[in-house]
Structures are given as C-alpha cells and as structure tokens.
Amino acid sequence: MDSGVEELMPRLLPVGDCDLAEDFDPTVPPRTPQEYLKRVQIEAARCPDVVVAQIDPRKLKKKQTVNISISGCQPAPEGYSPTLKWQQQQVANFSAVRQSLNKHRNHWRSQHLDSNVAMPKSEDEEGWKKFCLGERVYSETDALSDNENLGIDYMKVGFPPLLSIVSRMNQATVTSVLEYLISWFGEKKFTPELGRWLYALLACLEKPLLPEAHSLIRQLARRCSEVRVLEESKNEEQISALNLIICLVSRYFDQRDLADEPS
C-alpha cells in the first residue's frame, strides 16, 4: 500500500521491523505472533481495491419495487361508516376466535385432511392463490357448468380456511399467504372467498407483529378503504366485510391511525 493510502487508512495492527526467520513461508501456519501479523499484511495487500459481485438475475424476484404510503384509510362512503359499538363488538368476537384457535390448535392439527386437500409449499404463490380462491376466481370465469353444480369441486371454488388447514400453517406460511392474497387484492376485486381467508389469516397472526406483517396489514386496510369508496352498487354486505377488516387491523392490531371514526 502506498503512503497516501496509509494516511487515510491507518493500520489497526502495525507491524514494525521484526526478525523473521530466513525460511519464513507465508503459506504455512504462523508459529509466532510476528509471523501471524506479517501474514495478515501480505494477504491484505493481495486483496483487489474493487470487488464486483456476480449476481444471477434469474434468482431475483420479478417485482422489486416497494411502494410505501404513510397516508391513512379513506373515509367510508356516506351512511356506511361503522359505529364505535359495532367496531368494539367485532374486536371482542375476533379476540374470542383467536383464543379458541390457540387453545385447540394441536387438536385440529392432528385431524386428518381429506385426500383431495394438497396444501401448497410456502413459497408457491400461484399455488396458494388457486388453493384459497379456486380456479374459478383465479381464472375469472363467471359460472359453473351444470355438472359442477351437482357437487362441490374445491379445486374450482377454492378450499375454505378450515381449522384443520390453518392450524397446520406456521407463522412464515401465514405471512407468505397473506402477502400473496393482498398482492392479488391490489389488482382484483373483493370476493367472499378472499374475505374468508383474510379473516382466518389475521386470526392466525401472532402478536407482537413482525415488521413484515405490520406493513402487510396496513397495506390491506388501505386497499379495503379504496375498494369500498369505489363500490358503485354500494353492496351493504360487501362494504360491511371491508369495514370489518379495517376495524380488525386498526383496533385489534393497534393501527389506530387507520381506524374509521364514527360519524
């Protein structure tokens, strides 16, 4: 290293002149402290000034952009803002559901799943979307054929969030599936299948929330507020479902800045 560099980067382990054996070999393990420090200096001098990482672009996710918003939820349409009493009741009901789920988790986890239930792997985003929403919603087909009306084909209509299913999901899977469905919801309409799964996954989230889960549920509440404003038909049942999710995120998970203020 030249003197100019040494002035900017002083040596943390300076090695002065020392008597090293004539047969000193830096490739063999050092035998004395002086030989060790000298070997460190030699290895440092061989390091290049600039190192470029070799990145395989195939391993990068397609979506790298992260949109962060600090704004709150949009107000409910006039006449559809939930009362404080209603919100408090929903929080109480939700808390009871969570307590029951935690109490009986081991029991439901031990129950055998039907042979047609094949839970996707945690990282299988498309598989989970089809599993939860069904191929009919996923492919956006409008109706079932006459033959399909004779029985329930869960591959087409989606598997409901049965306790025997959600009890088998660890926190990493719960967060991943929540992320997949929120991503779907960001571009698609709200459906009953989506609402049931969002409620179930929120019931499975452990507190205190991990930072990733915290960001996800805030994103979910904001999206619900956007959809209910754009709801042209003002479907009361759908707006109530959207109000419920916003209520749970804001009042149960303590995101009070997103809460609906009673009119």
CSV table of N, CA, C and O in Angstrom, one decimal, residues 107-115 164 168:
chain,number,residue,atom,x,y,z
A,107,HIS,N,-55.2,-29.9,18.6
A,107,HIS,CA,-56.3,-30.9,18.3
A,107,HIS,C,-56.6,-30.8,16.8
A,107,HIS,O,-56.6,-31.9,16.1
A,108,TRP,N,-56.8,-29.6,16.2
A,108,TRP,CA,-57.1,-29.5,14.8
A,108,TRP,C,-56.0,-29.9,13.9
A,108,TRP,O,-56.2,-30.4,12.8
A,109,ARG,N,-54.7,-29.7,14.4
A,109,ARG,CA,-53.6,-30.0,13.6
A,109,ARG,C,-53.5,-31.5,13.5
A,109,ARG,O,-52.9,-32.1,12.5
A,110,SER,N,-54.0,-32.3,14.4
A,110,SER,CA,-53.9,-33.7,14.4
A,110,SER,C,-54.9,-34.4,13.6
A,110,SER,O,-54.9,-35.6,13.3
A,111,GLN,N,-55.9,-33.6,13.1
A,111,GLN,CA,-57.0,-34.2,12.3
A,111,GLN,C,-56.5,-34.5,10.9
A,111,GLN,O,-55.7,-33.7,10.3
A,112,HIS,N,-57.0,-35.6,10.4
A,112,HIS,CA,-56.6,-36.0,9.0
A,112,HIS,C,-57.3,-35.1,8.0
A,112,HIS,O,-58.5,-34.8,8.1
A,113,LEU,N,-56.5,-34.7,7.0
A,113,LEU,CA,-57.1,-33.9,5.9
A,113,LEU,C,-57.7,-34.9,4.9
A,113,LEU,O,-57.2,-36.0,4.7
A,114,ASP,N,-58.7,-34.4,4.2
A,114,ASP,CA,-59.2,-35.3,3.1
A,114,ASP,C,-58.2,-35.5,2.0
A,114,ASP,O,-57.2,-34.7,1.8
A,115,SER,N,-58.3,-36.6,1.3
A,115,SER,CA,-57.3,-36.9,0.3
A,115,SER,C,-57.2,-35.9,-0.8
A,115,SER,O,-56.1,-35.8,-1.5
A,164,SER,N,-58.6,-27.3,10.4
A,164,SER,CA,-57.6,-28.4,10.2
A,164,SER,C,-56.5,-28.0,9.2
A,164,SER,O,-55.5,-28.6,9.1
A,168,ARG,N,-52.3,-26.0,10.6
A,168,ARG,CA,-51.0,-26.6,10.1
A,168,ARG,C,-50.0,-25.5,9.6
A,168,ARG,O,-48.9,-25.9,9.2
